[in-house]
PDB file of C-alpha atoms in Angstrom:
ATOM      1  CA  UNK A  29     -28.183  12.519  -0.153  1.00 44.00           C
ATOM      2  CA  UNK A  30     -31.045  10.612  -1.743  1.00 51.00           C
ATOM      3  CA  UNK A  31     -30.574  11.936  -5.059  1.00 54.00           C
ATOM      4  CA  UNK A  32     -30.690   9.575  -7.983  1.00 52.00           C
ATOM      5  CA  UNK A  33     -29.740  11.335 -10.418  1.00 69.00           C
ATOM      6  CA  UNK A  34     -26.255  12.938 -12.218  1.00 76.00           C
ATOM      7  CA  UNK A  35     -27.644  16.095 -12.441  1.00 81.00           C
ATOM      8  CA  UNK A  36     -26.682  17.831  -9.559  1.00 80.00           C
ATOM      9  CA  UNK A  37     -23.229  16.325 -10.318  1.00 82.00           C
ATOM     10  CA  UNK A  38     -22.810  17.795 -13.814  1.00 87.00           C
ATOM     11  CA  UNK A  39     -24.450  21.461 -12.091  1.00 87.00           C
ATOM     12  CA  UNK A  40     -21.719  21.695  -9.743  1.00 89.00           C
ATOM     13  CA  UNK A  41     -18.773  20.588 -12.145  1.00 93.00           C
ATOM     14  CA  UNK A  42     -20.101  21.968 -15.596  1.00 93.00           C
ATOM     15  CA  UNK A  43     -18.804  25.494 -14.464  1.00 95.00           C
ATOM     16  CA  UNK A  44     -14.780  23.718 -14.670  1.00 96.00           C
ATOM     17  CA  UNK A  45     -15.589  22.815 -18.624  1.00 95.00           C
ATOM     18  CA  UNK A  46     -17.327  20.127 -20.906  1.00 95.00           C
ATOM     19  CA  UNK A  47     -18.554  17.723 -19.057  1.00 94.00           C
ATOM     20  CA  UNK A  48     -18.205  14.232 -21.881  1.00 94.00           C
ATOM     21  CA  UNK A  49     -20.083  11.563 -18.939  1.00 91.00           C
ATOM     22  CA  UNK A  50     -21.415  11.430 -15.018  1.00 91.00           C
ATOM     23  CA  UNK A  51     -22.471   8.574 -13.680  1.00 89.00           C
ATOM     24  CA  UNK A  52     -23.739   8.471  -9.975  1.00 87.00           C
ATOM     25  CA  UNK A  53     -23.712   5.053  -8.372  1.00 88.00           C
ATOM     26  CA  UNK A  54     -26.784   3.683  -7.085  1.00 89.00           C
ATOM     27  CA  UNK A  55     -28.054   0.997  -5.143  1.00 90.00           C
ATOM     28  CA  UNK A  56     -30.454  -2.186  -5.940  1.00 90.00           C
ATOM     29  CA  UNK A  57     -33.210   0.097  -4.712  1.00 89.00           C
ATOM     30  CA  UNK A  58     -32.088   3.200  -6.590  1.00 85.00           C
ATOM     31  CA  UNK A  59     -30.535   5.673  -3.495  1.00 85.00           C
ATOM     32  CA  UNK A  60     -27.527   6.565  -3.882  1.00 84.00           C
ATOM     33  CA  UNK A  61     -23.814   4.966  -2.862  1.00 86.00           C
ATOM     34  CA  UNK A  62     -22.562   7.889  -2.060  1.00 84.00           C
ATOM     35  CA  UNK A  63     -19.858   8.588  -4.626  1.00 87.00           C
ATOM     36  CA  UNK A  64     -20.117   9.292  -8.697  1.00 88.00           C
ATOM     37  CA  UNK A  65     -17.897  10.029 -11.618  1.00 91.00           C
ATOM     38  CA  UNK A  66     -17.630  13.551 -14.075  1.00 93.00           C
ATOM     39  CA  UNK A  67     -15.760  12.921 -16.911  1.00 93.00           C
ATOM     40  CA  UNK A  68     -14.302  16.189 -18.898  1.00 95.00           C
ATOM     41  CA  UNK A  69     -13.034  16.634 -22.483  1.00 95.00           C
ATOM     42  CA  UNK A  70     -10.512  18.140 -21.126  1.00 95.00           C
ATOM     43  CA  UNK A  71      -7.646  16.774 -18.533  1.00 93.00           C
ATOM     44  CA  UNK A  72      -6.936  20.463 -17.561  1.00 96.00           C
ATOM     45  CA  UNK A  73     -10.786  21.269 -16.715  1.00 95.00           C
ATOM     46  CA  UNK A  74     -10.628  17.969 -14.784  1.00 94.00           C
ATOM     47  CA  UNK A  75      -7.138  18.859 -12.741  1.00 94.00           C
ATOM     48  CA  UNK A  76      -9.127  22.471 -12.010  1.00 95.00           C
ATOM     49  CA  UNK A  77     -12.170  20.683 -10.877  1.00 94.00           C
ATOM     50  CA  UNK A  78      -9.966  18.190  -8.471  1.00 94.00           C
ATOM     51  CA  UNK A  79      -8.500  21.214  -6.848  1.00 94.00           C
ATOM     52  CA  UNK A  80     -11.473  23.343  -6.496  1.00 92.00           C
ATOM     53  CA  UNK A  81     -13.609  20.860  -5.675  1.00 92.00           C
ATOM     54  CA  UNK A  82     -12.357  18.476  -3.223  1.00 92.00           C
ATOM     55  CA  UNK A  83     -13.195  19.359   0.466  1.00 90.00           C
ATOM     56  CA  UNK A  84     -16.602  21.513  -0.789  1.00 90.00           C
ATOM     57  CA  UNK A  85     -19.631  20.914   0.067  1.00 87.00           C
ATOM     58  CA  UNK A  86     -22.830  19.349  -2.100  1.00 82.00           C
ATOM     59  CA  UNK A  87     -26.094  18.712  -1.226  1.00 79.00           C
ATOM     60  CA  UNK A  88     -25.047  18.736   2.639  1.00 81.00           C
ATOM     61  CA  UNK A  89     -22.428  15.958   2.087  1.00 82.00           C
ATOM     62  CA  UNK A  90     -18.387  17.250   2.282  1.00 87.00           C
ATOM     63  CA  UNK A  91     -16.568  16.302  -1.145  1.00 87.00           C
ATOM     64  CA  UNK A  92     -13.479  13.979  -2.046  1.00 88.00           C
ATOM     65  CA  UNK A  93     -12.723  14.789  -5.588  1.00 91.00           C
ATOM     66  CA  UNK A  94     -10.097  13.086  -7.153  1.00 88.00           C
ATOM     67  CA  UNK A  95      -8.826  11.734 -10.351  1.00 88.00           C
ATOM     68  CA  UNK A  96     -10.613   8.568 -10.846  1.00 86.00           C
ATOM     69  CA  UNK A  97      -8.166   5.537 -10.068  1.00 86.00           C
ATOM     70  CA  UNK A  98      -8.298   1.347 -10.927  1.00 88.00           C
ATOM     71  CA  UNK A  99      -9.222  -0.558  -8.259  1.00 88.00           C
ATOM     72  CA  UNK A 100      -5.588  -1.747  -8.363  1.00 91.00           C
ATOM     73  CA  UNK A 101      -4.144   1.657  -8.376  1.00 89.00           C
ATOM     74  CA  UNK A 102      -6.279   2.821  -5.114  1.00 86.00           C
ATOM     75  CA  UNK A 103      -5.200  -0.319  -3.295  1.00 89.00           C
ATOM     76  CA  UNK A 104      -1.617   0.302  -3.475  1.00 90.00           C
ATOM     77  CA  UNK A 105      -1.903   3.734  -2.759  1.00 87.00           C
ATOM     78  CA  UNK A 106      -4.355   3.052   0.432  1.00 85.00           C
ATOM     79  CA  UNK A 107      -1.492   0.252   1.144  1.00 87.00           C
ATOM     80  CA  UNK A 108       1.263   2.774   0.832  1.00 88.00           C
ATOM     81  CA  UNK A 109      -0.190   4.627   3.066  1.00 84.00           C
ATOM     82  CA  UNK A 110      -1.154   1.769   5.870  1.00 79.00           C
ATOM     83  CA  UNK A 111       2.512   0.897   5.403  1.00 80.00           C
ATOM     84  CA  UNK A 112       3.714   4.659   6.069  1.00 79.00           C
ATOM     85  CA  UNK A 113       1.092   5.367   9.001  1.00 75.00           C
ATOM     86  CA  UNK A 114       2.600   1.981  10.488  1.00 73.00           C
ATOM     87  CA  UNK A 115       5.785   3.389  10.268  1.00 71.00           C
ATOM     88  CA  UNK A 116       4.987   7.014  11.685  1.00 74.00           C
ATOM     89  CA  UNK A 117       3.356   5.411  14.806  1.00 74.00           C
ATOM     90  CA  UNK A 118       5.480   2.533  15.381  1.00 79.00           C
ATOM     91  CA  UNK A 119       6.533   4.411  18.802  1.00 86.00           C
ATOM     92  CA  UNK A 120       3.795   6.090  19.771  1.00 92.00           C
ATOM     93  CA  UNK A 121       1.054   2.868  19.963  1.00 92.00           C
ATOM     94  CA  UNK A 122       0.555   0.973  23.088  1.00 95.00           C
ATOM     95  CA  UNK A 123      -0.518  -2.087  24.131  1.00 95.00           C
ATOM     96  CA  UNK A 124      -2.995  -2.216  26.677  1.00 97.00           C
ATOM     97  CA  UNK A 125      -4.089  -5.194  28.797  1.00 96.00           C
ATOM     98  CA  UNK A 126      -5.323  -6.683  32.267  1.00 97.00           C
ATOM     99  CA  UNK A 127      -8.582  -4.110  30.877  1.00 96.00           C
ATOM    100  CA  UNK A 128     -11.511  -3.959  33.890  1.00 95.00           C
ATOM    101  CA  UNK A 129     -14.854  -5.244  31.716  1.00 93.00           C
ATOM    102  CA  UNK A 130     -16.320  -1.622  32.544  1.00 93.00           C
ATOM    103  CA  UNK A 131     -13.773  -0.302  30.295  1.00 95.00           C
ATOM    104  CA  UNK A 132     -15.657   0.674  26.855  1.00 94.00           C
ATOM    105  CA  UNK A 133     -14.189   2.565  23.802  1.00 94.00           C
ATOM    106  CA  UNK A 134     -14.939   5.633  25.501  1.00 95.00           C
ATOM    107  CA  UNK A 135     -13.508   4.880  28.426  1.00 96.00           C
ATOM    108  CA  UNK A 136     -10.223   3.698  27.222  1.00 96.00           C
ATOM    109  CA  UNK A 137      -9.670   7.156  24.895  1.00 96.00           C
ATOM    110  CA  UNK A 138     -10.655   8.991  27.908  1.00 96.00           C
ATOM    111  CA  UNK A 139      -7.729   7.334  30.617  1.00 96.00           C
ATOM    112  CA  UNK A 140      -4.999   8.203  27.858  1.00 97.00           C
ATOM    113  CA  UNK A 141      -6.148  11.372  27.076  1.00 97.00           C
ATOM    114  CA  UNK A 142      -4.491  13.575  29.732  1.00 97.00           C
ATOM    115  CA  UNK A 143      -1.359  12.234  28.358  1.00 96.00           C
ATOM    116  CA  UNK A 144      -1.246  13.882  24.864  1.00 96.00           C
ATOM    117  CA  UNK A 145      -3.178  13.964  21.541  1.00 95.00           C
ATOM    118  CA  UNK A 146      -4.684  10.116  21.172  1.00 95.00           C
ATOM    119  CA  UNK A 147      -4.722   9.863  16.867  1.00 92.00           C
ATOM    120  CA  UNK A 148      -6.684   6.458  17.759  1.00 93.00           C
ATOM    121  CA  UNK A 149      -8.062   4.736  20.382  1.00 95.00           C
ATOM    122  CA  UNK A 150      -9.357   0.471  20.011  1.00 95.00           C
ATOM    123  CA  UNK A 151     -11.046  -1.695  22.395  1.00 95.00           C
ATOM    124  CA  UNK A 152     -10.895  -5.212  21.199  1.00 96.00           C
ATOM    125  CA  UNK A 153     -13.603  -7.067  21.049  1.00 94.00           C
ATOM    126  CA  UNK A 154     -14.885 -10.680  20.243  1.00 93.00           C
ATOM    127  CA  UNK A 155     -18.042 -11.813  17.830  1.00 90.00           C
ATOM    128  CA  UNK A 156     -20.740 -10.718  20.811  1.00 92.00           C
ATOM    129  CA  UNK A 157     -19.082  -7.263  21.070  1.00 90.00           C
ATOM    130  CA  UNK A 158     -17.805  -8.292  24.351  1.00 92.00           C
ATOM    131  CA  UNK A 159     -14.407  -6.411  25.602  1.00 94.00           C
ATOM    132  CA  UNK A 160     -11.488  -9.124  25.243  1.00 96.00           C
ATOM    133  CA  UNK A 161      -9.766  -7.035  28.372  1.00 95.00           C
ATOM    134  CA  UNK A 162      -7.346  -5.449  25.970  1.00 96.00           C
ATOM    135  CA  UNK A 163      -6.565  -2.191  23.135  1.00 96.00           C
ATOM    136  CA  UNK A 164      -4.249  -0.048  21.759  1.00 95.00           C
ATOM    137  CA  UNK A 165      -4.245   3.611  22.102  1.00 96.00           C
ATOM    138  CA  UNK A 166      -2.178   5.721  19.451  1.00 94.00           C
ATOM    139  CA  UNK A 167      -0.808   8.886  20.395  1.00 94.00           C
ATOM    140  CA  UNK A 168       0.535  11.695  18.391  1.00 92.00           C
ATOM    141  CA  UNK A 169       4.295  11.092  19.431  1.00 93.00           C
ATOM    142  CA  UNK A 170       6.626   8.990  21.121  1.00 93.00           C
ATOM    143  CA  UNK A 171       6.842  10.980  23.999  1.00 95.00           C
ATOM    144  CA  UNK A 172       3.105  11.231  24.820  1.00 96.00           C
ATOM    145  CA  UNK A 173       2.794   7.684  24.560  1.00 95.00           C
ATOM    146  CA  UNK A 174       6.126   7.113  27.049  1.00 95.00           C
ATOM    147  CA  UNK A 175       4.399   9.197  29.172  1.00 97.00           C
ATOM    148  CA  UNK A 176       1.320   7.353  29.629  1.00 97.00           C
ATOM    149  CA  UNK A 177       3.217   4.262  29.660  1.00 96.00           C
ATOM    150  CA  UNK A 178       5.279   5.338  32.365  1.00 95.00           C
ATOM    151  CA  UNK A 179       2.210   6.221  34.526  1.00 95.00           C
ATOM    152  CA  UNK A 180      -0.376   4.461  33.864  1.00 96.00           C
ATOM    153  CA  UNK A 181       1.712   0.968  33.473  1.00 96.00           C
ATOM    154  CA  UNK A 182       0.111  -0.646  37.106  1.00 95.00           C
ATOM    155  CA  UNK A 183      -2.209   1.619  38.189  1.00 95.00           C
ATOM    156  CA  UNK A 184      -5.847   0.348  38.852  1.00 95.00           C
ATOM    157  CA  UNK A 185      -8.396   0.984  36.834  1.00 94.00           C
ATOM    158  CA  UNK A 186     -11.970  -0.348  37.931  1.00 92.00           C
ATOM    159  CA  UNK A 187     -10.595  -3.675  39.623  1.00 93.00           C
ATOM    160  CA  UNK A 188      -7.240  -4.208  38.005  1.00 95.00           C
ATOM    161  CA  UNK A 189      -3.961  -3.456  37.118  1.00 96.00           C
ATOM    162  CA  UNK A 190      -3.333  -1.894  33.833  1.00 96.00           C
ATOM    163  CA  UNK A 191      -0.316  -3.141  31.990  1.00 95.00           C
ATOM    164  CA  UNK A 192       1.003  -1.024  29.065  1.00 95.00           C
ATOM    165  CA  UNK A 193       3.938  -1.676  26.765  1.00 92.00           C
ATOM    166  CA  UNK A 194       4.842  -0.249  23.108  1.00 90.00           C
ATOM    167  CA  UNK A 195       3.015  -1.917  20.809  1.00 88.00           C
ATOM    168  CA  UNK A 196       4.619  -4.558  18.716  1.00 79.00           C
ATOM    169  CA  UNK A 197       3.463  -5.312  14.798  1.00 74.00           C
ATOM    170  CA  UNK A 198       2.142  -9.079  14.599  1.00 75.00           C
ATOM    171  CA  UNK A 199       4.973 -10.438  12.802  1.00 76.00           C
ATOM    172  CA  UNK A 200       7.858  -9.186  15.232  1.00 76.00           C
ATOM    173  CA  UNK A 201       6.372 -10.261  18.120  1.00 75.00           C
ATOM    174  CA  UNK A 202       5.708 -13.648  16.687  1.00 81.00           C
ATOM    175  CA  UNK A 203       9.659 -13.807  15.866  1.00 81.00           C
ATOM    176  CA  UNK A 204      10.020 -13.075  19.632  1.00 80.00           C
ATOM    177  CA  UNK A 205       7.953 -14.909  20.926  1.00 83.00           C
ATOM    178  CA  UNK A 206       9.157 -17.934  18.658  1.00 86.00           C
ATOM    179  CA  UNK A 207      12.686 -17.097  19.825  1.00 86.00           C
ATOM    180  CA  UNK A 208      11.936 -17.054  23.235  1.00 85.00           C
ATOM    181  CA  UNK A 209      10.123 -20.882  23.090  1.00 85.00           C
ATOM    182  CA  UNK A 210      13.595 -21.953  21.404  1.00 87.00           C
ATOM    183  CA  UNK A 211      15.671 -20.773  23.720  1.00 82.00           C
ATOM    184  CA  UNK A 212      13.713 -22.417  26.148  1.00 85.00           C
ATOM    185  CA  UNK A 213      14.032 -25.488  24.490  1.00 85.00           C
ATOM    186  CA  UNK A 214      17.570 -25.499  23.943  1.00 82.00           C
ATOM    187  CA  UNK A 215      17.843 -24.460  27.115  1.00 75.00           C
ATOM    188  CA  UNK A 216      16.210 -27.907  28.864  1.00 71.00           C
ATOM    189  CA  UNK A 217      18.525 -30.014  26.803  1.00 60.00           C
ATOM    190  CA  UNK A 218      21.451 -28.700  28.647  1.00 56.00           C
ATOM    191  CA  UNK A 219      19.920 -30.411  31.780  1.00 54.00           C
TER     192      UNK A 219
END
């Protein structure tokens, strides 16, 4: 909301125990960024608070309440968990190419989505927000997203043919694709 001030902060959390500090961040122009810390005297009133609290509602605006973290601290945890969702989806993300320019965002979640529960859906797109005629589409398991890759892989959507394969992270397919260009090479100085 546009408040400005701790107060509703320390209103809502003072019921959990002493409050010792709030602090609600603000912009150059004084509205609010959105988030804000409660300090309590007491680790136990903040634990209660963390579990009570997160998910709620305040001022019209749904809560995440945790314990407050260094900026190092929330990076590896947000990268532990990149690194883990990677992992989950590894066989349930496609590549899609050969994409007709009427294809949108919209468009692209709604082809897949006869084929199982699409977690994400991403259009690329260059500088001018232009399509660059490919995305990936995550599903919710391996077997939705061999479905759709079975048979969707060639149909025609708009003007062209779709191609679909399993989606490969950057630094494999750059391992392929550099094993591929030797073996080509080795392969002409047999001539």
């Amino acid at each position: 909301s546009k408040e400005t001030s701790a107060a509703p902060l320390e209103s809502s959390f003072s019921k959990f125990g002493v409050i010792t500090s709030s602090y609600l961040a603000v912009d150059s122009e004084g509205n609010s960024r959105g988030f804000g810390f409660v300090n309590f005297e007491e680790p136990d009133d903040a634990r209660k608070a963390v579990e009570e609290m997160n998910g709620s509602e305040l001022e019209g605006s749904k809560l995440f309440v945790s314990r407050a973290q260094k900026k190092s601290e929330r990076e590896a945890q947000l990268r532990r968990q990149f690194e883990e969702r990677k992992l989950k989806y590894a066989d349930s993300n496609l590549y899609v190419k050969n994409l007709d320019e009427s294809v949108d965002d919209e468009k692209l979640r709604e082809i897949f989505t006869p084929f199982g529960s699409v977690v994400s859906s991403k259009l690329m797109k260059d500088g001018k927000d232009v399509s660059k005629g490919f995305g990936f589409v995550c599903f919710s398991t391996p077997e939705e997203a061999h479905k759709a890759l079975t048979e969707l892989n060639g149909r025609i959507v708009g003007s062209k043919p779709l191609y679909l394969a399993l989606a490969q992270r950057k630094e494999i397919r750059a391992a392929q694709l550099q094993a591929q260009y030797a073996h080509r090479i080795a392969g002409r100085g047999a001539q």
